[in-house]
Structure formats: C-alpha cells, structure tokens
PDB file of C-alpha atoms in Angstrom:
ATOM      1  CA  UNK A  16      95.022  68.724 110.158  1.00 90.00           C
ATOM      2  CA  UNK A  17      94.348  72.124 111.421  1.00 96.00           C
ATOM      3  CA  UNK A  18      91.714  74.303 109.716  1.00 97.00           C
ATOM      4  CA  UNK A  19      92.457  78.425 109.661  1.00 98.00           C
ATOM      5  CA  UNK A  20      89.565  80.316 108.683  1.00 98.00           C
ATOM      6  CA  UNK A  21      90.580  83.890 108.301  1.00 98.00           C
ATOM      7  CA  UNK A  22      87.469  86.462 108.004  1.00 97.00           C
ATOM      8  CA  UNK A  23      86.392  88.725 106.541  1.00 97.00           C
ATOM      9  CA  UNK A  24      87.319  87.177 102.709  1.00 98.00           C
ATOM     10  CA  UNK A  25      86.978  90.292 101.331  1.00 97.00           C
ATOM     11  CA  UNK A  26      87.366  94.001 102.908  1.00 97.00           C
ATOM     12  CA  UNK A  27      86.171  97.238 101.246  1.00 97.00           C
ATOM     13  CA  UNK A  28      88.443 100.073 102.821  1.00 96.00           C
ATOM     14  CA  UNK A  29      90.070 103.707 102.323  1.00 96.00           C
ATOM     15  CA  UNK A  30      93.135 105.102 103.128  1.00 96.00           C
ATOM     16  CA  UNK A  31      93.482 105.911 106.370  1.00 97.00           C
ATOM     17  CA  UNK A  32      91.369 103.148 107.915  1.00 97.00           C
ATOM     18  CA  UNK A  33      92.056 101.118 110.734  1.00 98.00           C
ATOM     19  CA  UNK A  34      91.866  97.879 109.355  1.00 97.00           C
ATOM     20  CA  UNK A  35      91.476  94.445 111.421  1.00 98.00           C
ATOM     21  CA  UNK A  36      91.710  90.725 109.324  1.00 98.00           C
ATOM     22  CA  UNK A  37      91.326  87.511 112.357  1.00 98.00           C
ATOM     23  CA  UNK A  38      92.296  84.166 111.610  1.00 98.00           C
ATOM     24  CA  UNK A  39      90.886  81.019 113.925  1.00 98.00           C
ATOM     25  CA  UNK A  40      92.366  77.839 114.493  1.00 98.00           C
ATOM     26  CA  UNK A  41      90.970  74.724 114.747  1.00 98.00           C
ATOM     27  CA  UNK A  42      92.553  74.002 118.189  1.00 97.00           C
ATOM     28  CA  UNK A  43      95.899  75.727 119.962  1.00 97.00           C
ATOM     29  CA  UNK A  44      98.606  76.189 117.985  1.00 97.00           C
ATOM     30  CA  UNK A  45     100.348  78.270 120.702  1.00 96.00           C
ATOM     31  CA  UNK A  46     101.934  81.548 118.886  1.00 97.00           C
ATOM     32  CA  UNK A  47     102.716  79.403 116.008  1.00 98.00           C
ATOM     33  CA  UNK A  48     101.316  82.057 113.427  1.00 98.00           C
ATOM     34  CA  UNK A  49     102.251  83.958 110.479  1.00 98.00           C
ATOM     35  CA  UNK A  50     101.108  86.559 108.357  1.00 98.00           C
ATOM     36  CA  UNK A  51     101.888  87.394 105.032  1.00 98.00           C
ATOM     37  CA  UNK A  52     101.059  89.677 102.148  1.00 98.00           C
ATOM     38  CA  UNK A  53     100.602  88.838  98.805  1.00 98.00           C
ATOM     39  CA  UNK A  54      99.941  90.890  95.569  1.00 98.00           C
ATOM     40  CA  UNK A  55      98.969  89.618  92.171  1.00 96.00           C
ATOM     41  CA  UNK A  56     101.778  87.550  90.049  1.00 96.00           C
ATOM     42  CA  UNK A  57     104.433  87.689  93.084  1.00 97.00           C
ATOM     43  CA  UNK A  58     105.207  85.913  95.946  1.00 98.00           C
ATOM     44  CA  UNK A  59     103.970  86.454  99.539  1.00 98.00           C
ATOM     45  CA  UNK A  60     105.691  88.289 101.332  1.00 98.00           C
ATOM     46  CA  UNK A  61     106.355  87.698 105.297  1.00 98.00           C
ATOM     47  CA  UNK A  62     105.151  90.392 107.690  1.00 98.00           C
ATOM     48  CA  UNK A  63     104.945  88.990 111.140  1.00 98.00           C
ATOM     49  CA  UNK A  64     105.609  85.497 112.506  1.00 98.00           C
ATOM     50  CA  UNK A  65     105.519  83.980 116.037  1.00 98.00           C
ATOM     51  CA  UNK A  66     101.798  85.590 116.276  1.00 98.00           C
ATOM     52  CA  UNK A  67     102.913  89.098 116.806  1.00 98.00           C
ATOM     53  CA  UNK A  68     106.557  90.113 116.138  1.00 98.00           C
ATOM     54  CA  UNK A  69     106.852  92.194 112.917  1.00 98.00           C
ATOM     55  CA  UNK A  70     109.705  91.379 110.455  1.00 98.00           C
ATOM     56  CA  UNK A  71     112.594  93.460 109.506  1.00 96.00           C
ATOM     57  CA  UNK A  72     111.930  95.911 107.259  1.00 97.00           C
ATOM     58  CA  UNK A  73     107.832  95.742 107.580  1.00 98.00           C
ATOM     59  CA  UNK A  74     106.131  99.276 108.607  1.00 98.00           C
ATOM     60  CA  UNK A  75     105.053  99.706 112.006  1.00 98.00           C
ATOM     61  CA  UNK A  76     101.287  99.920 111.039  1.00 98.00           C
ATOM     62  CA  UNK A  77     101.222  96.520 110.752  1.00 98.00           C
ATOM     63  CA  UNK A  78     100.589  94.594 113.930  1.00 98.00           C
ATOM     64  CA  UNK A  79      99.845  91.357 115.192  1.00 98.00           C
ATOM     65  CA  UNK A  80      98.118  89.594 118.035  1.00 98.00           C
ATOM     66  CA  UNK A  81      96.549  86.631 119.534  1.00 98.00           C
ATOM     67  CA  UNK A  82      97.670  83.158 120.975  1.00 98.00           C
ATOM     68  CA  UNK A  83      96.007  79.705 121.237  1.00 97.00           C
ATOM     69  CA  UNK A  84      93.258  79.948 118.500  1.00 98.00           C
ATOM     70  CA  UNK A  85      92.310  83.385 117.561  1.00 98.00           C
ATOM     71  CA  UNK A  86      94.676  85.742 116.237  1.00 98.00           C
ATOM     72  CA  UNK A  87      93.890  89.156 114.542  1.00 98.00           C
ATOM     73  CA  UNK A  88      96.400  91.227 112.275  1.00 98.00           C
ATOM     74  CA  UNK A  89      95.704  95.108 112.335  1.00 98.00           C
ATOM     75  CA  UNK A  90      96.853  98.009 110.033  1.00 98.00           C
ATOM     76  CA  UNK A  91      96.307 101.253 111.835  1.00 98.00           C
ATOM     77  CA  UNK A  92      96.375 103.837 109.130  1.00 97.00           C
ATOM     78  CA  UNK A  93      95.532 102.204 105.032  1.00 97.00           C
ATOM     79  CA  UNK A  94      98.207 103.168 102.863  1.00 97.00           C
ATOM     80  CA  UNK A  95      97.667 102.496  98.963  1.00 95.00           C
ATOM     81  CA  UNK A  96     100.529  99.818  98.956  1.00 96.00           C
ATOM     82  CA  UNK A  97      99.025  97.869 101.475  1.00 97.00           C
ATOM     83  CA  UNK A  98      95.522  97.116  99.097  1.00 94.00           C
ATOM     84  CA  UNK A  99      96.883  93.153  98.856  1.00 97.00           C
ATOM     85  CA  UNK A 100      95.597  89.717  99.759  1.00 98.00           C
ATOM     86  CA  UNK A 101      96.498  88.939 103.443  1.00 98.00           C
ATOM     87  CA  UNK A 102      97.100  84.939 104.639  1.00 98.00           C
ATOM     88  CA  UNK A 103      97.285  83.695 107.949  1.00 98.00           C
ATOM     89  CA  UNK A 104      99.681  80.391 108.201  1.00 98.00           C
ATOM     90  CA  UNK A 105     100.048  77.834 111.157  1.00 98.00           C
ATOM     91  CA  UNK A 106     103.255  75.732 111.725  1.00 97.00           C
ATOM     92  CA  UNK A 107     102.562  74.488 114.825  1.00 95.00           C
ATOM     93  CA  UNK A 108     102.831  70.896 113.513  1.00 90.00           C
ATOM     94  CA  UNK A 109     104.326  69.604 110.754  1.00 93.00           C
ATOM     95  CA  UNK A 110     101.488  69.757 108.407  1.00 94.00           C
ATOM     96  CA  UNK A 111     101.487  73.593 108.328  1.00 97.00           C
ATOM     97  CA  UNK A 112      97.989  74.964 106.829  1.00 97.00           C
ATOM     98  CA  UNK A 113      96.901  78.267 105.801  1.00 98.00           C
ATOM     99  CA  UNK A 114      94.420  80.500 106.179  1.00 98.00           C
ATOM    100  CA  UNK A 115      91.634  80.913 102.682  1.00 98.00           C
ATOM    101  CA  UNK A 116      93.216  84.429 102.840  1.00 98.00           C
ATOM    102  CA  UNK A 117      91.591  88.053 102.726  1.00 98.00           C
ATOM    103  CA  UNK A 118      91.764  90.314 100.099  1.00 98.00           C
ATOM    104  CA  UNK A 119      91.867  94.072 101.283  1.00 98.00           C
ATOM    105  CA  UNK A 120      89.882  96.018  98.540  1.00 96.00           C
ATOM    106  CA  UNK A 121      90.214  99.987  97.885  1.00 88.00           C
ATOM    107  CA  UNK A 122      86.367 101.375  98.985  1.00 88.00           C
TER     108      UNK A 122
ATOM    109  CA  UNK B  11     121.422  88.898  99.124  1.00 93.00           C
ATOM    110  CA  UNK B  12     119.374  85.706  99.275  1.00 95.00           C
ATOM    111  CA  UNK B  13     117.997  84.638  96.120  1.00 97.00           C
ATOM    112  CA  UNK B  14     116.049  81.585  95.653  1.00 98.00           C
ATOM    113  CA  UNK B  15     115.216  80.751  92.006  1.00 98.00           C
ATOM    114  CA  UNK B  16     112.852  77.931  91.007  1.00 97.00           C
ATOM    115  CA  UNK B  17     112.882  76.079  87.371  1.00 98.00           C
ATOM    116  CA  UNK B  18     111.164  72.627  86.731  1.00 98.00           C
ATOM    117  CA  UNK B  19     107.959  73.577  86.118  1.00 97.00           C
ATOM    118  CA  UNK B  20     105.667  73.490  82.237  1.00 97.00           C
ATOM    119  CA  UNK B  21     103.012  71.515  81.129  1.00 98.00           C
ATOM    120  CA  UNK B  22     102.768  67.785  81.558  1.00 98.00           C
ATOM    121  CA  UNK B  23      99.917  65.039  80.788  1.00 98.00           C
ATOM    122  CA  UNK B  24      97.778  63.235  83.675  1.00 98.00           C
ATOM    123  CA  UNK B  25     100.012  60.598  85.293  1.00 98.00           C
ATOM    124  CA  UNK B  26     103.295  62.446  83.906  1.00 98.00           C
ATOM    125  CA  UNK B  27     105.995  63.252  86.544  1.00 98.00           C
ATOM    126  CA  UNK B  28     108.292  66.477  86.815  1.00 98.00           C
ATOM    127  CA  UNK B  29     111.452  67.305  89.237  1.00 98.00           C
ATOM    128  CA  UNK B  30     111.197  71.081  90.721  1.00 98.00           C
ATOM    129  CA  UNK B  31     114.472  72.503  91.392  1.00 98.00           C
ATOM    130  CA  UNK B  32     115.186  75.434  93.935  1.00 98.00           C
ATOM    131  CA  UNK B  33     118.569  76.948  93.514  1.00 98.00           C
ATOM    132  CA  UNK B  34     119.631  79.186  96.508  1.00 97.00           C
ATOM    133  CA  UNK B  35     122.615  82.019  96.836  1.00 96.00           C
ATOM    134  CA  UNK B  36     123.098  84.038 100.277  1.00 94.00           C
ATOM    135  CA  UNK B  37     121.586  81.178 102.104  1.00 89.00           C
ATOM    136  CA  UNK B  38     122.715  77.467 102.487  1.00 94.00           C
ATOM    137  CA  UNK B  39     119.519  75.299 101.981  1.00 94.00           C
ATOM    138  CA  UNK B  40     120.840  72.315 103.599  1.00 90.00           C
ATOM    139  CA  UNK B  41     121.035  73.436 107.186  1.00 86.00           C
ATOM    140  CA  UNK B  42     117.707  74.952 107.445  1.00 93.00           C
ATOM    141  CA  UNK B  43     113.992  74.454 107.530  1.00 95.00           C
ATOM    142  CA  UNK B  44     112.911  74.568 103.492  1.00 97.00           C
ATOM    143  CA  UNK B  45     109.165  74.200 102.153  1.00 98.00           C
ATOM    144  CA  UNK B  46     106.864  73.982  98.763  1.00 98.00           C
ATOM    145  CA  UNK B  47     104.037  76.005  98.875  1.00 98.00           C
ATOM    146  CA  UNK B  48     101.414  76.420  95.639  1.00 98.00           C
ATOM    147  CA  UNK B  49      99.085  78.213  94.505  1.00 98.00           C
ATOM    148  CA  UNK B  50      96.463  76.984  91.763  1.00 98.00           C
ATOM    149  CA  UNK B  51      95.058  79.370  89.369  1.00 97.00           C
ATOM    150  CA  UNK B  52      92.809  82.509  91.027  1.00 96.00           C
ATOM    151  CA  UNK B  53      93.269  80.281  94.421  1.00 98.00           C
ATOM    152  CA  UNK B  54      95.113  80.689  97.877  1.00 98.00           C
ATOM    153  CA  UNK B  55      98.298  79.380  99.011  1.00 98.00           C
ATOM    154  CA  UNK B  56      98.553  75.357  99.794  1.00 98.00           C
ATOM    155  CA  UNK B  57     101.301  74.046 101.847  1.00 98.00           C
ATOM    156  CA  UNK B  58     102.651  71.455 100.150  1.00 98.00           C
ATOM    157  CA  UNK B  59     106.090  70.018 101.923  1.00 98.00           C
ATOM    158  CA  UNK B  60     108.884  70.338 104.410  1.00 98.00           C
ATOM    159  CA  UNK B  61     112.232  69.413 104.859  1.00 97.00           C
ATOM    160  CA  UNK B  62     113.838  70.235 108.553  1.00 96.00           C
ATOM    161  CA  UNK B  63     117.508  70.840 108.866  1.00 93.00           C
ATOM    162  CA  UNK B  64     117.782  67.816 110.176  1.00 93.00           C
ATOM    163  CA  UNK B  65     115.828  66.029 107.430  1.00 94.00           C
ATOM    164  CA  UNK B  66     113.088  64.774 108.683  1.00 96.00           C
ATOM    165  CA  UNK B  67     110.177  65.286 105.643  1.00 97.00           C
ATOM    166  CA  UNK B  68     106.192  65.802 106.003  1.00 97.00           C
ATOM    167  CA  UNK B  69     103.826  66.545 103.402  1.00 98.00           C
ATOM    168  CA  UNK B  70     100.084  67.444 102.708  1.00 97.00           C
ATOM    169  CA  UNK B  71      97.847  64.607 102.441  1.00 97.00           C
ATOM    170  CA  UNK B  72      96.658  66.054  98.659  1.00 97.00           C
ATOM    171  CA  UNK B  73     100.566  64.966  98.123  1.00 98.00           C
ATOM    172  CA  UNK B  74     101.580  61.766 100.360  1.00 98.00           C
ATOM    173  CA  UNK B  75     103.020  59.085  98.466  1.00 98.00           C
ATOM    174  CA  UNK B  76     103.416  61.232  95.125  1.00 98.00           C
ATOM    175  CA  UNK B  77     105.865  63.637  95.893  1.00 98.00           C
ATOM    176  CA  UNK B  78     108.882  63.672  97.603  1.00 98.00           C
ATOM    177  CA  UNK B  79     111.051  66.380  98.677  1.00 98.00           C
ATOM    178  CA  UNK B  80     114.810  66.594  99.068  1.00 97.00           C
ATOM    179  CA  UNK B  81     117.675  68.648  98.881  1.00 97.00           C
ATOM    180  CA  UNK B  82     121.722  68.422  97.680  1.00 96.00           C
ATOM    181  CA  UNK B  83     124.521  70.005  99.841  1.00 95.00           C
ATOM    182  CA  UNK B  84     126.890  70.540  97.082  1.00 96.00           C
ATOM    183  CA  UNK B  85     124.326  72.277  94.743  1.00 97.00           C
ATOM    184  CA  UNK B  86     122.368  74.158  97.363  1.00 97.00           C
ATOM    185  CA  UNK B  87     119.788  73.475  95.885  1.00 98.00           C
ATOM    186  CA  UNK B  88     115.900  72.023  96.860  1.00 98.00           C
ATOM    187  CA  UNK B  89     114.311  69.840  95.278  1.00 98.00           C
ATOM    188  CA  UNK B  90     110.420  68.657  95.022  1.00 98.00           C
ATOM    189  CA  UNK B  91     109.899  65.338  92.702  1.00 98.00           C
ATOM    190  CA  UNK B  92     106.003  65.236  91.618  1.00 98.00           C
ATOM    191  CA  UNK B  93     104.779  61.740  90.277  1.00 98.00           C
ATOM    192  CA  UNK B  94     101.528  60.405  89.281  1.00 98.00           C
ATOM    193  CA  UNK B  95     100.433  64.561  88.489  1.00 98.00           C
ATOM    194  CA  UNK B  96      96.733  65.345  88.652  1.00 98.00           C
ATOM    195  CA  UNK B  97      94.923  67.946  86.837  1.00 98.00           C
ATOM    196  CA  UNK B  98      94.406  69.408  90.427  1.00 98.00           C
ATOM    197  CA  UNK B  99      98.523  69.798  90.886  1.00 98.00           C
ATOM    198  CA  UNK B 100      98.262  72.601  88.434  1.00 98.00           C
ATOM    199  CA  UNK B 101      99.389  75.561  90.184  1.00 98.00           C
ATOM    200  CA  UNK B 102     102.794  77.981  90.896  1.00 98.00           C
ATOM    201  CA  UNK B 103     104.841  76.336  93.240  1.00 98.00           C
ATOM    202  CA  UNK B 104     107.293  78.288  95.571  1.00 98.00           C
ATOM    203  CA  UNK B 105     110.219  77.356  97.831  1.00 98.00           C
ATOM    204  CA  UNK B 106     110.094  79.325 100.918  1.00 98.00           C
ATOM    205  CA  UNK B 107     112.098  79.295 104.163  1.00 95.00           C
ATOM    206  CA  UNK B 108     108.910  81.428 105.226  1.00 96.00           C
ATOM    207  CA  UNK B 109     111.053  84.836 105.280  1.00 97.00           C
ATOM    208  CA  UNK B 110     112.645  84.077 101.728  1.00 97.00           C
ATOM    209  CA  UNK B 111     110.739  83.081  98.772  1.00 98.00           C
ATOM    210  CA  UNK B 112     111.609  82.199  94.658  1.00 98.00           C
ATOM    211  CA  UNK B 113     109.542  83.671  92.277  1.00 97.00           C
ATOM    212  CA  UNK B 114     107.590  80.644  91.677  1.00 98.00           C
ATOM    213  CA  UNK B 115     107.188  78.082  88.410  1.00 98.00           C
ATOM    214  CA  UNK B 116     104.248  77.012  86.934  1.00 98.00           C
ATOM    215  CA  UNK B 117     103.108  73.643  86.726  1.00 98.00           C
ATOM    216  CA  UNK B 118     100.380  72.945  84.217  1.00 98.00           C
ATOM    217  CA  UNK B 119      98.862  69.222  84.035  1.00 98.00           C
ATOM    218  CA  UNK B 120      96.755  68.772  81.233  1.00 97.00           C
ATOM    219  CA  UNK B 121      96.003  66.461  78.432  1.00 95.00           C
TER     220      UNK B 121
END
C-alpha cells in the first residue's frame, strides 16, 4: 500500500499567517491527491482534489500543489474558521490511504 | 440537496457482526464511485472500502475477508456488512463519494 506522511502533525499559527501543510507519498501517485478539512464531531470536508483544483464553494486562500510524491496545501491569509485538522488522501489505486493528518492550532 | 445518512452502527461483542446502511437523496448511489471511511476514537481517518460504478470492490487489508461492501438500486442505498468485529473496528464510520459525506455512526465493539 502507499504510505502518506503529512508534516508538520501539529502547527501553532495566528491569523493572518501564511500557512503551508506537505504530504509525501510513498511512490507516484500522479495528481491523485486530496485534501480535506475536518473539525471535531463532523465530517471532513473536501477542499481540493486532483492535487490542486479547489472545490466549489471553498475560499480562494486555500491552494494546492504538487504531483508525483510531494504535494503541499497552502492557506495564504489564517482565518479563525480555518483552525481544523487537515488530511491528505491518495486514490491513485484502489487501496486509497490517507495522510496521519495535521492539526492547525491557534498560536 | 445531497444527503447521505448512515444508521447501523451501536455496540456489539468481539466476534459479533453488524450491517451499516447509507441512505442517499439528491444523488443515485448506484452509478457512482461510493466508499467507507472511519475514524477510531481521538484517531485519523482510515479508508476502509470501495465500490466503483461499475462494481468492482477493494478493501483495506485491516478489513479483507470480514467485510463486504455493497449497494441496492431500488433503495439507493450503501451498504457495509462487518463480521468477525474486533475491538480495533471501534470507530465512526462514514460513506463518502469524497465530495459528499453522512454524518457518520458509531460502532463500538466491546465485551
């Protein structure tokens, strides 16, 4: 299977910040990649797929990049909604993985 | 509006087996890609299944051979059949299409 280690695991920021979360693969998986946010007790919540383009709906600060096995997901300006656990998630094959995700703390 | 509502789920022995259910509106389940995912307790998100639209079905190797997944046209509706249950199945399981997800149910497998 395919191993995603996302770093950092934890992120001390303030609003405003340019933040930056990467996410390797264990080999290519193309720009088979999602992102998603999740806050406690509810579902994640889908914010860019296919490596880099950004979902309907999802604010523009959000961005994604990357292809093959490194892949980074970048929020220009910290807002206080966005303080949330971020996963990475290949489905390049059919046993999709995810990333140990990366919880975005308020400095 | 898509809504995708999961039921199934409560506390069950070691061994014990339990049927998920996935009930969609807005969106027909049986013509597209459909996954589980879980989370355990404090923990990060597992894959746990897929069924393609065609329905072809993979799963995680914590699962192979104890679960199955599956799905019925005329309920639109997903299913995810968990035998043999482990303590280490506890967790809140989701159906996802990756943009749409249920609010998740909680299995608990304890004695």
């Amino acid at each position: 299977d395919i191993q995603m280690t996302q770093s950092p695991s934890t992120l001390s920021a303030s609003i405003g910040d340019r933040v930056t979360i990467t996410c390797r693969a264990s080999q290519s998986i193309s720009s088979w990649l999602a992102w998603y946010q999740q806050k406690p007790g509810k579902a994640p919540k889908l914010l860019i797929s296919k490596a880099s383009s950004l979902e309907s709906g999802v604010p523009s600060r959000f961005s994604g990049s990357g292809a093959g096995t490194e892949f980074t997901l970048t929020i220009s300006s910290l807002q206080p909604d966005d303080f949330a656990t971020y996963y990475c998630q290949q489905y390049n094959t059919n046993s999709e993985t995810f990333g140990q995700g990366t919880k975005v703390e308020i400095k | 509006e898509v809504q995708l509502v999961e039921s199934g789920g409560g506390l069950i022995q070691p061994g014990g087996s339990l049927r998920l259910s996935c009930a969609a509106s807005g969106f027909t389940v049986y013509n597209n890609y459909m996954t589980w995912v879980r989370q355990a307790p404090g923990k990060g998100l597992e894959w746990v299944s897929v069924i393609y639209s065609g329905g072809n079905t993979f799963y995680a190797d914590s699962v192979k051979g104890r679960f199955i997944i599956s799905r019925d046209y005329s309920k639109n509706t997903l299913y995810l059949q968990m035998n043999s249950l482990r303590v280490e199945d506890t967790a809140v399981y989701y159906c996802t299409n990756r943009v749409y997800w249920g609010q998740g149910t909680l299995v608990t497998v304890s004695s």
